[in-house]
Short mmCIF file of C-alpha atoms in Angstrom, two decimals:
data_model
loop_
_atom_site.label_atom_id
_atom_site.label_comp_id
_atom_site.label_asym_id
_atom_site.label_seq_id
_atom_site.Cartn_x
_atom_site.Cartn_y
_atom_site.Cartn_z
CA UNK A 261 2.87 -14.10 13.72
CA UNK A 262 0.02 -12.67 13.66
CA UNK A 263 1.40 -10.41 11.43
CA UNK A 264 0.06 -6.32 11.57
CA UNK A 265 -3.02 -6.32 13.76
CA UNK A 266 -5.18 -3.03 13.44
CA UNK A 267 -8.00 -2.99 15.99
CA UNK A 268 -10.83 -1.71 15.72
CA UNK A 269 -12.38 -2.86 12.76
CA UNK A 270 -15.11 -0.63 12.39
CA UNK A 271 -16.21 2.86 14.06
CA UNK A 272 -18.20 5.30 13.86
CA UNK A 273 -17.05 8.87 15.41
CA UNK A 274 -19.30 12.36 15.84
CA UNK A 275 -17.79 15.42 14.39
CA UNK A 276 -15.26 16.62 17.05
CA UNK A 277 -14.90 12.75 18.76
CA UNK A 278 -11.19 11.66 19.52
CA UNK A 279 -10.38 8.37 19.09
CA UNK A 280 -6.55 5.97 18.94
CA UNK A 281 -6.37 3.27 16.11
CA UNK A 282 -4.45 0.54 17.39
CA UNK A 283 -1.61 -1.21 15.43
CA UNK A 284 0.58 -3.88 16.48
CA UNK A 285 3.26 -5.96 15.07
CA UNK A 286 5.43 -9.17 15.57
CA UNK A 287 7.93 -9.38 13.49
CA UNK A 288 10.49 -6.84 15.54
CA UNK A 289 9.80 -4.70 12.40
CA UNK A 290 12.13 -0.73 12.93
CA UNK A 291 9.88 0.52 10.09
CA UNK A 292 5.75 1.22 10.61
CA UNK A 293 3.52 3.26 9.20
CA UNK A 294 -0.46 4.60 8.61
CA UNK A 295 -1.81 5.53 5.32
CA UNK A 296 -5.15 5.87 4.88
CA UNK A 297 -7.53 5.29 1.49
CA UNK A 298 -10.22 6.93 0.60
CA UNK A 299 -12.84 4.73 -2.23
CA UNK A 300 -11.20 4.78 -5.67
CA UNK A 301 -8.02 6.05 -4.15
CA UNK A 302 -4.78 4.80 -3.76
CA UNK A 303 -3.20 4.83 -0.48
CA UNK A 304 -1.78 7.53 0.86
CA UNK A 305 0.99 7.78 3.84
CA UNK A 306 -0.02 9.74 7.45
CA UNK A 307 2.07 9.02 9.28
CA UNK A 308 5.96 7.10 9.53
CA UNK A 309 8.65 5.84 12.59
CA UNK A 310 11.49 4.48 12.12
CA UNK A 311 12.09 3.03 15.03
CA UNK A 312 10.94 3.74 18.66
CA UNK A 313 11.01 7.47 19.23
CA UNK A 314 10.79 8.51 15.86
CA UNK A 315 8.44 9.55 13.71
CA UNK A 316 7.92 11.56 10.98
CA UNK A 317 4.54 13.18 8.50
CA UNK A 318 4.21 11.41 5.34
CA UNK A 319 1.83 13.47 2.74
CA UNK A 320 -1.21 14.18 4.53
CA UNK A 321 -0.05 14.37 8.59
CA UNK A 322 -2.99 17.28 8.80
CA UNK A 323 -5.74 15.99 11.97
CA UNK A 324 -3.74 13.11 13.24
CA UNK A 325 -0.50 12.24 15.91
CA UNK A 326 1.41 9.63 16.10
CA UNK A 327 3.65 8.23 18.88
CA UNK A 328 6.26 5.02 18.42
CA UNK A 329 7.08 4.86 22.32
CA UNK A 330 8.38 0.64 21.56
CA UNK A 331 9.26 -1.37 18.61
CA UNK A 332 5.78 -3.06 18.30
CA UNK A 333 3.04 -0.38 19.45
CA UNK A 334 2.75 1.77 16.65
CA UNK A 335 -0.98 3.79 17.52
CA UNK A 336 -2.45 6.71 15.21
CA UNK A 337 -4.75 9.62 17.02
CA UNK A 338 -7.65 11.31 15.72
CA UNK A 339 -8.82 14.73 17.29
CA UNK A 340 -11.33 16.77 16.42
CA UNK A 341 -12.43 13.74 14.36
CA UNK A 342 -14.08 15.54 11.17
CA UNK A 343 -15.82 14.05 8.29
CA UNK A 344 -13.53 14.34 5.57
CA UNK A 345 -11.85 11.72 8.11
CA UNK A 346 -13.88 9.36 6.43
CA UNK A 347 -11.59 5.94 5.47
CA UNK A 348 -10.23 2.69 5.55
CA UNK A 349 -7.31 2.83 6.99
CA UNK A 350 -3.97 1.16 7.29
CA UNK A 351 -0.86 0.49 9.10
CA UNK A 352 1.93 -1.68 7.49
CA UNK A 353 5.26 -2.12 8.43
CA UNK A 354 8.38 -3.76 7.56
CA UNK A 355 12.13 -4.61 8.60
CA UNK A 356 14.10 -1.46 7.23
CA UNK A 357 13.75 0.59 5.03
CA UNK A 358 16.47 0.30 2.36
CA UNK A 359 17.76 -2.55 -0.06
CA UNK A 360 15.17 -4.08 -2.75
CA UNK A 361 13.89 -7.08 -1.41
CA UNK A 362 12.35 -4.84 1.45
CA UNK A 363 8.38 -4.81 0.99
CA UNK A 364 5.99 -3.73 3.75
CA UNK A 365 3.32 -5.59 5.26
CA UNK A 366 -0.32 -4.29 5.83
CA UNK A 367 -2.95 -4.69 8.55
CA UNK A 368 -6.37 -5.44 7.72
CA UNK A 369 -7.70 -1.97 8.60
CA UNK A 370 -10.42 0.20 10.65
CA UNK A 371 -13.42 1.16 8.09
CA UNK A 372 -13.41 4.76 10.17
CA UNK A 373 -16.69 6.62 9.48
CA UNK A 374 -17.13 10.91 11.20
CA UNK A 375 -20.64 11.50 10.66
CA UNK B 44 -0.31 15.47 -9.01
CA UNK B 45 -0.73 11.51 -9.11
CA UNK B 46 2.59 10.22 -9.77
CA UNK B 47 1.64 6.58 -9.95
CA UNK B 48 -1.49 6.17 -12.68
CA UNK B 49 -3.63 2.90 -13.49
CA UNK B 50 -5.74 4.13 -16.30
CA UNK B 51 -7.45 1.29 -16.62
CA UNK B 52 -10.13 0.98 -13.06
CA UNK B 53 -10.91 -2.28 -13.74
CA UNK B 54 -10.62 -5.41 -16.58
CA UNK B 55 -12.62 -8.37 -16.73
CA UNK B 56 -10.51 -11.64 -17.52
CA UNK B 57 -11.95 -15.52 -18.56
CA UNK B 58 -10.12 -17.91 -16.66
CA UNK B 59 -6.82 -19.18 -18.21
CA UNK B 60 -6.06 -16.49 -19.90
CA UNK B 61 -3.84 -14.29 -19.42
CA UNK B 62 -4.54 -10.68 -17.83
CA UNK B 63 -2.68 -7.87 -18.51
CA UNK B 64 -2.31 -4.34 -15.66
CA UNK B 65 -0.30 -1.45 -16.18
CA UNK B 66 0.65 1.42 -14.40
CA UNK B 67 2.31 4.68 -15.81
CA UNK B 68 4.56 6.99 -13.30
CA UNK B 69 6.28 10.44 -14.26
CA UNK B 70 8.54 10.35 -11.09
CA UNK B 71 11.96 9.19 -13.30
CA UNK B 72 13.68 9.40 -9.67
CA UNK B 73 11.46 6.37 -9.16
CA UNK B 74 13.37 3.27 -9.67
CA UNK B 75 11.43 0.05 -7.26
CA UNK B 76 8.26 -0.88 -8.15
CA UNK B 77 5.90 -3.18 -6.72
CA UNK B 78 2.35 -4.46 -6.84
CA UNK B 79 0.18 -5.23 -3.86
CA UNK B 80 -3.31 -7.56 -5.02
CA UNK B 81 -6.05 -6.58 -2.24
CA UNK B 82 -9.11 -8.94 -1.38
CA UNK B 83 -11.93 -7.19 0.02
CA UNK B 84 -12.25 -6.67 4.04
CA UNK B 85 -8.32 -7.66 4.13
CA UNK B 86 -5.21 -5.54 4.08
CA UNK B 87 -2.32 -5.20 1.24
CA UNK B 88 -0.47 -7.79 0.59
CA UNK B 89 2.70 -8.06 -1.42
CA UNK B 90 3.00 -9.93 -4.92
CA UNK B 91 5.84 -8.77 -6.83
CA UNK B 92 8.80 -5.78 -7.67
CA UNK B 93 10.99 -5.13 -10.37
CA UNK B 94 14.15 -2.24 -9.49
CA UNK B 95 14.71 0.23 -12.52
CA UNK B 96 18.29 -2.00 -13.35
CA UNK B 97 15.95 -5.17 -15.08
CA UNK B 98 12.94 -4.57 -17.42
CA UNK B 99 11.36 -8.16 -16.36
CA UNK B 100 11.15 -9.93 -13.19
CA UNK B 101 8.99 -13.51 -12.82
CA UNK B 102 7.31 -15.51 -10.60
CA UNK B 103 5.45 -18.11 -10.89
CA UNK B 104 2.00 -17.45 -12.98
CA UNK B 105 3.09 -13.18 -12.52
CA UNK B 106 5.34 -10.97 -14.73
CA UNK B 107 6.17 -7.73 -14.14
CA UNK B 108 7.95 -5.98 -16.82
CA UNK B 109 9.17 -2.68 -16.62
CA UNK B 110 10.09 -0.17 -19.63
CA UNK B 111 12.72 2.55 -18.19
CA UNK B 112 12.18 5.22 -21.43
CA UNK B 113 8.23 4.51 -21.27
CA UNK B 114 8.16 5.07 -17.41
CA UNK B 115 5.40 1.98 -17.83
CA UNK B 116 4.92 -1.02 -16.07
CA UNK B 117 2.95 -4.09 -16.52
CA UNK B 118 1.74 -6.77 -14.71
CA UNK B 119 0.71 -10.40 -17.05
CA UNK B 120 -1.19 -13.14 -15.10
CA UNK B 121 -1.24 -15.93 -16.67
CA UNK B 122 -2.70 -18.63 -16.69
CA UNK B 123 -5.84 -16.75 -14.67
CA UNK B 124 -7.56 -17.88 -12.27
CA UNK B 125 -11.06 -17.04 -10.33
CA UNK B 126 -9.68 -16.82 -6.94
CA UNK B 127 -6.79 -13.79 -8.63
CA UNK B 128 -10.34 -12.04 -8.72
CA UNK B 129 -9.27 -8.54 -5.97
CA UNK B 130 -7.56 -5.23 -6.65
CA UNK B 131 -4.21 -4.66 -7.61
CA UNK B 132 -2.28 -1.83 -6.89
CA UNK B 133 0.66 -0.34 -8.28
CA UNK B 134 3.51 1.19 -5.66
CA UNK B 135 6.80 2.92 -6.74
CA UNK B 136 10.24 4.68 -4.45
CA UNK B 137 13.23 6.10 -4.69
CA UNK B 138 15.35 3.62 -3.00
CA UNK B 139 18.63 4.61 -4.28
CA UNK B 140 17.79 8.05 -6.07
CA UNK B 141 17.79 10.60 -3.27
CA UNK B 142 14.71 9.50 -1.57
CA UNK B 143 13.22 6.68 1.29
CA UNK B 144 12.50 2.88 -0.12
CA UNK B 145 9.80 3.44 2.23
CA UNK B 146 7.09 6.20 0.68
CA UNK B 147 5.54 4.18 -1.40
CA UNK B 148 3.30 5.57 -4.03
CA UNK B 149 0.10 3.82 -5.05
CA UNK B 150 -2.19 4.42 -7.81
CA UNK B 151 -6.05 4.38 -7.23
CA UNK B 152 -5.31 0.73 -8.23
CA UNK B 153 -7.21 -1.59 -10.67
CA UNK B 154 -9.72 -4.45 -9.51
CA UNK B 155 -9.26 -7.20 -11.49
CA UNK B 156 -12.57 -10.21 -12.39
CA UNK B 157 -11.47 -13.61 -13.72
CA UNK B 158 -14.69 -14.82 -14.63
CA UNK B 159 -15.04 -19.00 -14.89
#
């Protein structure tokens, strides 16, 4: 299994540009998440999905959109990029949202710079 | 308001000695706690967890201790190895307290350096 994969690894955007961060998992996990990590900070939840067709906002959703048409893919869309969106973005997945033995598996991250 | 706090940004220890990483939380609804390890240019990987019904969980060289009354947990690594050098994140969720256990709240992380 490849686990959770993310593309691209790095990207530089100009202010006002748009892009989609790709995330895929091959573990048949129901739950998927997008986090951002700013320098010296912990991870903050942007959006999450509990299954195909179902998404919800996390702690910091402004400026982002998501969709989940299949179990495997969970793309994150940035519209009108701003310097405040300069961050490292991590996608994660888990089998379920319940149970103490469940854990989230993370992708390698996408480092985004908005200039 | 930071609900999960890791007050030490960095920690340096000698190989073979014990590493103790600390984490404090403020939300009494949290009942499940995890430690993640992160190497540069990689995503976090799950290390060990503990539920609030326990006060200790051990997995090989890694032990997590939970003190609910103090709202404090710690990760002990014994013996420390150079390959343990990484950023360690403490995370918490309210799995069975009316919250959702998939909504993890992370601390800022502690950079552990194990010197040979």
